Amino acid sequence: MQMLLNTPMTALGRRIAIDRNQNVLFDIVMFDNGPEPFNEDLMRVLRNGKMGYANKFGQIVIPCEYDYAKWFENGKAEVTYNAKEYLDLDEHKRFESDDWFIIDKKGKKLK
């Protein structure tokens, strides 16, 4: 399976990743003016409005079940099932939650 990251925006205004048969794999999380980069060989992705993680082959390796997920750093990422989105004073999107927890690169919740 091959993932194309620089796909054009769809008619619905979505940036998507597709496989070689043009099947939609997931929506791409945008960072600045382009697709978010891979961090520790994973990138955040969206499916049905929820976030998860995919590898460079376009395989979702951690299911899209989180309201918000942060980048992986040192093998760990903060995620939440209950996020509130808002714009800060500079009109950048921010996310808040009282329920953050940490997962490893297999999606296992850590203490």
mmCIF file of C-alpha atoms in Angstrom:
data_model
loop_
_atom_site.group_PDB
_atom_site.id
_atom_site.type_symbol
_atom_site.label_atom_id
_atom_site.label_comp_id
_atom_site.label_asym_id
_atom_site.label_seq_id
_atom_site.Cartn_x
_atom_site.Cartn_y
_atom_site.Cartn_z
ATOM 1 C CA MET A 1 0.000 0.000 0.000
ATOM 2 C CA GLN A 2 1.339 3.410 -0.888
ATOM 3 C CA MET A 3 0.201 6.651 0.628
ATOM 4 C CA LEU A 4 0.055 9.911 -1.315
ATOM 5 C CA LEU A 5 0.409 12.910 0.969
ATOM 6 C CA ASN A 6 0.261 15.783 -1.478
ATOM 7 C CA THR A 7 -3.186 15.025 -2.779
ATOM 8 C CA PRO A 8 -5.247 17.994 -3.911
ATOM 9 C CA MET A 9 -8.089 19.236 -1.779
ATOM 10 C CA THR A 10 -11.331 17.419 -2.532
ATOM 11 C CA ALA A 11 -14.515 19.171 -3.574
ATOM 12 C CA LEU A 12 -15.569 18.950 0.072
ATOM 13 C CA GLY A 13 -12.456 20.853 1.212
ATOM 14 C CA ARG A 14 -10.715 17.793 2.680
ATOM 15 C CA ARG A 15 -7.075 16.767 2.344
ATOM 16 C CA ILE A 16 -7.006 12.999 2.051
ATOM 17 C CA ALA A 17 -4.562 10.123 1.688
ATOM 18 C CA ILE A 18 -5.386 7.526 -0.951
ATOM 19 C CA ASP A 19 -3.977 4.145 -1.895
ATOM 20 C CA ARG A 20 -2.868 3.162 -5.404
ATOM 21 C CA ASN A 21 -6.452 2.118 -6.238
ATOM 22 C CA GLN A 22 -7.685 5.599 -5.270
ATOM 23 C CA ASN A 23 -9.460 4.374 -2.136
ATOM 24 C CA VAL A 24 -9.622 6.990 0.611
ATOM 25 C CA LEU A 25 -7.516 5.867 3.565
ATOM 26 C CA PHE A 26 -8.083 8.787 5.929
ATOM 27 C CA ASP A 27 -8.069 12.571 6.185
ATOM 28 C CA ILE A 28 -4.685 14.202 6.644
ATOM 29 C CA VAL A 29 -4.002 16.445 9.629
ATOM 30 C CA MET A 30 -2.725 19.741 8.269
ATOM 31 C CA PHE A 31 0.179 21.611 9.855
ATOM 32 C CA ASP A 32 0.833 25.184 8.725
ATOM 33 C CA ASN A 33 0.336 25.024 4.943
ATOM 34 C CA GLY A 34 0.856 21.343 4.283
ATOM 35 C CA PRO A 35 0.463 17.822 5.581
ATOM 36 C CA GLU A 36 1.705 17.209 9.072
ATOM 37 C CA PRO A 37 5.152 15.580 9.112
ATOM 38 C CA PHE A 38 5.847 12.125 10.483
ATOM 39 C CA ASN A 39 7.082 12.040 14.075
ATOM 40 C CA GLU A 40 8.781 8.842 15.156
ATOM 41 C CA ASP A 41 7.533 7.164 11.948
ATOM 42 C CA LEU A 42 3.876 7.959 12.679
ATOM 43 C CA MET A 43 1.565 10.752 11.621
ATOM 44 C CA ARG A 44 -1.712 11.858 13.120
ATOM 45 C CA VAL A 45 -4.715 11.162 10.904
ATOM 46 C CA LEU A 46 -8.474 11.686 10.982
ATOM 47 C CA ARG A 47 -11.316 9.315 10.256
ATOM 48 C CA ASN A 48 -14.954 10.164 11.006
ATOM 49 C CA GLY A 49 -13.844 13.211 13.012
ATOM 50 C CA LYS A 50 -11.601 11.219 15.359
ATOM 51 C CA MET A 51 -7.795 11.141 15.492
ATOM 52 C CA GLY A 52 -5.418 8.194 15.372
ATOM 53 C CA TYR A 53 -2.012 7.383 13.899
ATOM 54 C CA ALA A 54 -0.835 5.920 10.586
ATOM 55 C CA ASN A 55 2.522 4.673 9.378
ATOM 56 C CA LYS A 56 4.300 5.601 6.137
ATOM 57 C CA PHE A 57 2.513 2.779 4.298
ATOM 58 C CA GLY A 58 -0.899 4.317 4.986
ATOM 59 C CA GLN A 59 -1.845 1.698 7.560
ATOM 60 C CA ILE A 60 -3.677 2.983 10.615
ATOM 61 C CA VAL A 61 -1.660 1.485 13.464
ATOM 62 C CA ILE A 62 -3.485 3.202 16.335
ATOM 63 C CA PRO A 63 -7.255 3.470 15.723
ATOM 64 C CA CYS A 64 -8.938 6.821 15.108
ATOM 65 C CA GLU A 65 -10.867 7.007 18.369
ATOM 66 C CA TYR A 66 -9.536 10.133 20.106
ATOM 67 C CA ASP A 67 -11.030 13.625 20.113
ATOM 68 C CA TYR A 68 -7.461 14.931 19.990
ATOM 69 C CA ALA A 69 -4.027 13.344 19.841
ATOM 70 C CA LYS A 70 -0.635 15.019 20.136
ATOM 71 C CA TRP A 71 2.584 14.101 18.314
ATOM 72 C CA PHE A 72 4.699 11.230 19.512
ATOM 73 C CA GLU A 73 7.792 12.206 21.454
ATOM 74 C CA ASN A 74 10.184 9.670 22.998
ATOM 75 C CA GLY A 75 7.750 6.857 22.183
ATOM 76 C CA LYS A 76 4.788 8.479 23.965
ATOM 77 C CA ALA A 77 1.860 10.695 23.009
ATOM 78 C CA GLU A 78 -0.853 12.483 24.953
ATOM 79 C CA VAL A 79 -4.411 11.766 23.822
ATOM 80 C CA THR A 80 -7.932 12.425 25.043
ATOM 81 C CA TYR A 81 -11.448 11.214 24.363
ATOM 82 C CA ASN A 82 -12.877 14.540 25.518
ATOM 83 C CA ALA A 83 -11.343 17.651 23.917
ATOM 84 C CA LYS A 84 -12.702 21.155 23.554
ATOM 85 C CA GLU A 85 -11.459 23.214 20.618
ATOM 86 C CA TYR A 86 -11.029 26.990 20.824
ATOM 87 C CA LEU A 87 -9.111 29.819 19.151
ATOM 88 C CA ASP A 88 -6.421 31.594 21.153
ATOM 89 C CA LEU A 89 -5.832 35.364 20.974
ATOM 90 C CA ASP A 90 -3.740 34.900 17.814
ATOM 91 C CA GLU A 91 -6.572 32.865 16.253
ATOM 92 C CA HIS A 92 -4.666 29.558 16.405
ATOM 93 C CA LYS A 93 -6.622 26.391 17.150
ATOM 94 C CA ARG A 94 -6.021 25.020 20.643
ATOM 95 C CA PHE A 95 -7.429 22.008 22.454
ATOM 96 C CA GLU A 96 -8.215 21.588 26.143
ATOM 97 C CA SER A 97 -9.133 18.540 28.154
ATOM 98 C CA ASP A 98 -9.234 17.465 31.784
ATOM 99 C CA ASP A 99 -8.797 13.862 30.677
ATOM 100 C CA TRP A 100 -5.394 13.622 28.937
ATOM 101 C CA PHE A 101 -3.565 10.316 29.180
ATOM 102 C CA ILE A 102 -0.423 8.870 27.611
ATOM 103 C CA ILE A 103 -0.188 6.024 25.103
ATOM 104 C CA ASP A 104 2.764 4.156 23.621
ATOM 105 C CA LYS A 105 3.358 3.536 19.901
ATOM 106 C CA LYS A 106 1.120 0.455 20.020
ATOM 107 C CA GLY A 107 -1.780 2.476 21.445
ATOM 108 C CA LYS A 108 -1.451 0.995 24.914
ATOM 109 C CA LYS A 109 -2.438 3.312 27.753
ATOM 110 C CA LEU A 110 0.469 3.992 30.110
ATOM 111 C CA LYS A 111 0.245 4.851 33.784
#
